[in-house]
Structure formats: structure tokens, C-alpha cells
mmCIF file of C-alpha atoms in Angstrom:
data_model
loop_
_atom_site.group_PDB
_atom_site.id
_atom_site.type_symbol
_atom_site.label_atom_id
_atom_site.label_comp_id
_atom_site.label_asym_id
_atom_site.label_seq_id
_atom_site.Cartn_x
_atom_site.Cartn_y
_atom_site.Cartn_z
ATOM 1 C CA MET A 60 99.062 86.316 100.136
ATOM 2 C CA LYS A 61 97.881 89.899 99.571
ATOM 3 C CA PRO A 62 98.741 91.642 96.280
ATOM 4 C CA ILE A 63 101.288 94.540 96.298
ATOM 5 C CA ARG A 64 99.523 97.747 97.113
ATOM 6 C CA ASN A 65 100.324 101.280 95.937
ATOM 7 C CA SER A 66 99.970 104.102 98.417
ATOM 8 C CA ALA A 67 100.097 107.845 97.588
ATOM 9 C CA LYS A 68 101.383 110.108 100.409
ATOM 10 C CA ALA A 69 101.672 113.893 100.865
ATOM 11 C CA VAL A 70 104.710 115.753 102.132
ATOM 12 C CA ILE A 71 103.282 119.133 103.107
ATOM 13 C CA ILE A 72 105.780 121.592 104.522
ATOM 14 C CA HIS A 73 104.892 125.131 105.624
ATOM 15 C CA GLN A 74 107.207 127.482 107.613
ATOM 16 C CA SER A 75 109.566 124.678 108.778
ATOM 17 C CA LYS A 76 106.667 122.462 109.889
ATOM 18 C CA VAL A 77 105.405 119.278 108.298
ATOM 19 C CA LEU A 78 101.710 118.214 108.356
ATOM 20 C CA LEU A 79 101.301 114.697 109.796
ATOM 21 C CA THR A 80 98.404 112.617 110.986
ATOM 22 C CA LYS A 81 98.585 111.731 114.711
ATOM 23 C CA ASN A 82 97.799 108.120 115.495
ATOM 24 C CA ARG A 83 97.670 106.003 118.604
ATOM 25 C CA ASP A 84 98.476 102.374 119.408
ATOM 26 C CA ASP A 85 99.400 100.351 122.518
ATOM 27 C CA GLU A 86 102.790 102.087 122.728
ATOM 28 C CA GLY A 87 101.360 105.634 122.530
ATOM 29 C CA ASP A 88 101.241 108.269 119.849
ATOM 30 C CA PHE A 89 102.916 108.004 116.449
ATOM 31 C CA TYR A 90 102.809 110.088 113.274
ATOM 32 C CA ILE A 91 102.514 109.301 109.634
ATOM 33 C CA PHE A 92 102.220 111.219 106.374
ATOM 34 C CA PRO A 93 98.677 111.777 105.118
ATOM 35 C CA GLY A 94 97.710 109.524 102.274
ATOM 36 C CA GLY A 95 96.673 105.988 101.456
ATOM 37 C CA GLY A 96 95.826 103.331 98.980
ATOM 38 C CA GLN A 97 95.420 103.991 95.277
ATOM 39 C CA GLU A 98 92.180 102.739 93.792
ATOM 40 C CA ARG A 99 92.016 100.841 90.498
ATOM 41 C CA GLY A 100 91.986 103.347 87.593
ATOM 42 C CA GLU A 101 92.981 106.265 89.835
ATOM 43 C CA PRO A 102 96.172 108.228 89.105
ATOM 44 C CA LEU A 103 98.573 108.492 92.079
ATOM 45 C CA SER A 104 98.134 112.275 92.111
ATOM 46 C CA ALA A 105 94.353 111.905 92.411
ATOM 47 C CA ALA A 106 94.769 109.315 95.170
ATOM 48 C CA VAL A 107 96.862 111.703 97.276
ATOM 49 C CA VAL A 108 94.301 114.525 96.868
ATOM 50 C CA ARG A 109 91.432 112.203 97.829
ATOM 51 C CA GLU A 110 93.295 110.684 100.775
ATOM 52 C CA CYS A 111 94.302 114.102 102.173
ATOM 53 C CA ILE A 112 90.677 115.244 102.122
ATOM 54 C CA GLU A 113 89.542 111.953 103.789
ATOM 55 C CA GLU A 114 92.184 112.116 106.536
ATOM 56 C CA THR A 115 92.726 115.819 107.132
ATOM 57 C CA GLY A 116 89.779 117.613 105.555
ATOM 58 C CA LEU A 117 92.295 119.683 103.581
ATOM 59 C CA GLU A 118 92.646 120.055 99.802
ATOM 60 C CA VAL A 119 96.159 119.861 98.400
ATOM 61 C CA ILE A 120 97.886 120.786 95.165
ATOM 62 C CA VAL A 121 100.138 117.962 94.130
ATOM 63 C CA HIS A 122 103.643 118.798 92.878
ATOM 64 C CA ASP A 123 106.637 116.493 92.202
ATOM 65 C CA LEU A 124 107.189 112.955 93.339
ATOM 66 C CA ILE A 125 110.068 113.264 95.790
ATOM 67 C CA TYR A 126 110.373 109.862 97.547
ATOM 68 C CA VAL A 127 109.556 106.227 96.864
ATOM 69 C CA ARG A 128 109.568 103.738 99.723
ATOM 70 C CA GLU A 129 108.773 100.035 99.917
ATOM 71 C CA TYR A 130 107.202 98.550 103.027
ATOM 72 C CA ILE A 131 107.650 94.844 103.276
ATOM 73 C CA GLY A 132 105.856 94.032 106.572
ATOM 74 C CA LYS A 133 107.806 90.967 107.538
ATOM 75 C CA ASN A 134 110.933 93.109 107.818
ATOM 76 C CA HIS A 135 109.587 95.675 110.264
ATOM 77 C CA GLU A 136 108.530 96.058 113.927
ATOM 78 C CA PHE A 137 104.871 95.359 113.069
ATOM 79 C CA ALA A 138 105.682 91.970 111.479
ATOM 80 C CA GLU A 139 103.244 90.068 113.660
ATOM 81 C CA TRP A 140 100.366 92.068 112.117
ATOM 82 C CA ASP A 141 101.825 93.072 108.748
ATOM 83 C CA ALA A 142 103.840 89.958 107.694
ATOM 84 C CA ASP A 143 101.955 89.574 104.409
ATOM 85 C CA VAL A 144 101.872 93.274 103.541
ATOM 86 C CA HIS A 145 103.979 94.612 100.667
ATOM 87 C CA GLN A 146 103.301 98.285 99.846
ATOM 88 C CA VAL A 147 104.998 100.722 97.525
ATOM 89 C CA GLU A 148 104.602 104.294 98.833
ATOM 90 C CA PHE A 149 104.863 107.307 96.575
ATOM 91 C CA TYR A 150 105.560 110.533 98.461
ATOM 92 C CA PHE A 151 104.595 113.748 96.664
ATOM 93 C CA GLU A 152 105.515 117.307 97.531
ATOM 94 C CA CYS A 153 102.220 119.042 98.114
ATOM 95 C CA ARG A 154 100.909 122.441 99.094
ATOM 96 C CA LEU A 155 97.628 123.285 100.779
ATOM 97 C CA LYS A 156 95.023 125.093 98.624
ATOM 98 C CA ALA A 157 94.367 127.211 101.710
ATOM 99 C CA PHE A 158 96.617 127.230 104.790
ATOM 100 C CA GLN A 159 94.961 126.294 108.065
ATOM 101 C CA GLU A 160 96.705 126.454 111.435
ATOM 102 C CA GLU A 161 93.792 124.863 113.313
ATOM 103 C CA LEU A 162 93.325 121.287 112.233
ATOM 104 C CA GLY A 163 90.884 118.448 112.662
ATOM 105 C CA ASN A 164 90.370 115.041 111.191
ATOM 106 C CA GLY A 165 88.785 114.618 107.849
ATOM 107 C CA ALA A 166 85.497 112.764 107.304
ATOM 108 C CA ASN A 167 87.221 109.365 106.850
ATOM 109 C CA PRO A 168 90.306 109.168 109.101
ATOM 110 C CA ASP A 169 92.375 105.970 109.468
ATOM 111 C CA ALA A 170 91.255 103.652 112.308
ATOM 112 C CA THR A 171 94.162 104.604 114.571
ATOM 113 C CA GLN A 172 94.074 108.287 113.721
ATOM 114 C CA VAL A 173 93.350 110.705 116.554
ATOM 115 C CA GLY A 174 94.313 114.044 114.935
ATOM 116 C CA VAL A 175 96.315 116.049 112.497
ATOM 117 C CA GLU A 176 99.236 118.276 113.600
ATOM 118 C CA TRP A 177 101.850 120.612 112.295
ATOM 119 C CA ILE A 178 105.200 119.253 113.612
ATOM 120 C CA ASP A 179 108.445 121.245 113.602
ATOM 121 C CA LEU A 180 110.967 119.659 111.245
ATOM 122 C CA ALA A 181 113.598 120.202 113.910
ATOM 123 C CA SER A 182 111.730 117.990 116.386
ATOM 124 C CA LEU A 183 111.024 115.019 114.121
ATOM 125 C CA ASP A 184 113.604 112.868 115.940
ATOM 126 C CA GLU A 185 111.772 113.427 119.250
ATOM 127 C CA ILE A 186 108.538 111.648 118.216
ATOM 128 C CA ARG A 187 107.674 108.329 116.546
ATOM 129 C CA VAL A 188 107.325 108.975 112.840
ATOM 130 C CA TYR A 189 106.849 106.429 110.137
ATOM 131 C CA PRO A 190 108.868 106.110 108.002
ATOM 132 C CA ASN A 191 111.639 107.340 110.261
ATOM 133 C CA ALA A 192 114.160 107.371 107.366
ATOM 134 C CA LEU A 193 111.996 109.938 105.517
ATOM 135 C CA ALA A 194 111.677 112.033 108.708
ATOM 136 C CA LYS A 195 115.480 112.116 108.988
ATOM 137 C CA LEU A 196 115.810 113.261 105.316
ATOM 138 C CA LEU A 197 113.229 116.031 105.825
ATOM 139 C CA LYS A 198 114.948 117.187 108.999
ATOM 140 C CA ALA A 199 118.219 117.360 107.102
ATOM 141 C CA GLY A 200 116.569 119.407 104.314
ATOM 142 C CA LYS A 201 117.004 116.777 101.587
ATOM 143 C CA ALA A 202 114.232 116.892 99.015
ATOM 144 C CA ASP A 203 115.824 115.230 96.014
ATOM 145 C CA VAL A 204 114.012 112.397 94.321
ATOM 146 C CA THR A 205 115.048 109.422 96.407
ATOM 147 C CA TYR A 206 114.294 105.719 96.299
ATOM 148 C CA LEU A 207 114.329 104.725 99.974
ATOM 149 C CA GLY A 208 113.845 100.962 99.587
ATOM 150 C CA ASP A 209 112.508 98.864 102.456
ATOM 151 C CA VAL A 210 113.420 101.056 105.348
ATOM 152 C CA ASN A 211 112.036 101.877 108.833
#
């Protein structure tokens, strides 16, 4: 059994658009928030800065923690691959150090990552976004500190 993993994620909103990484699997495109695993001895805020650079090539300024989500793989649609995964995800409100409309992958994108895109908040329910529960909160304009639990 794998140990519980911490993951630091960025919620970057600019002019009613959210920055997401675009990924591809057998079912097509899906989107996730930039970020990833915390390294031993690394503060969560430093992890989100590092992961954003690796995945998007963009530097962020980290602000408040706004969402906490657990991902217990056996409870989700990817259970056949992720059954032994238990991850606690910390979502931070972030701003870009310098806004960029044109985007490309960073130097170390995730294996399934094919791009980075600005997505209109109003259209989040028209695409596959993980976690979907967070996409719904953002679309509704809710940015209070929220423990989401183990949700899709």
C-alpha cells in the first residue's frame, strides 16, 4: 500500500478564466489544476510554485489556501488504476507573476499533459475537469475555505 501523498495545486483566475492543464486519455481531453506532489521538507506553498513552473512554465505568487480535497482512488472512476492511491490536495489561490495569454507546457509536464489553456469559468460544465466538484464551486463564484472531502 502506498503512503498518503500531499499535493499542492494552483487556482489561477484572470478575467473570468481559469488556468488549467489540458490532458488526454483514451476517452479524450480532460483538464486539471496545475500542481503536484509535495517533496519531503518542502512547504506546500513552495511545492505549488515549483509544480506550476514545471507544468506551465509560469511563475505564480501563492495566496490563501481555499480548498482541501481528498482523493481516495478506490472510490472514483479510475479505481482500476488508482485503487491504492490516497492523496490530500491543497488548492491555493494564486496569481501569475506576469500574465501570459499565449501558453505552452513547462519543462516537466505530466505524462498525459498536452497543453495549458485559459478556460472560461462559465464553460467549466462543458468539459471534463477534475475535480468536478471544485469546477462547480468556481463556476458558482464560491471561494470560501472549503473542505471538499473525497469527491469527484
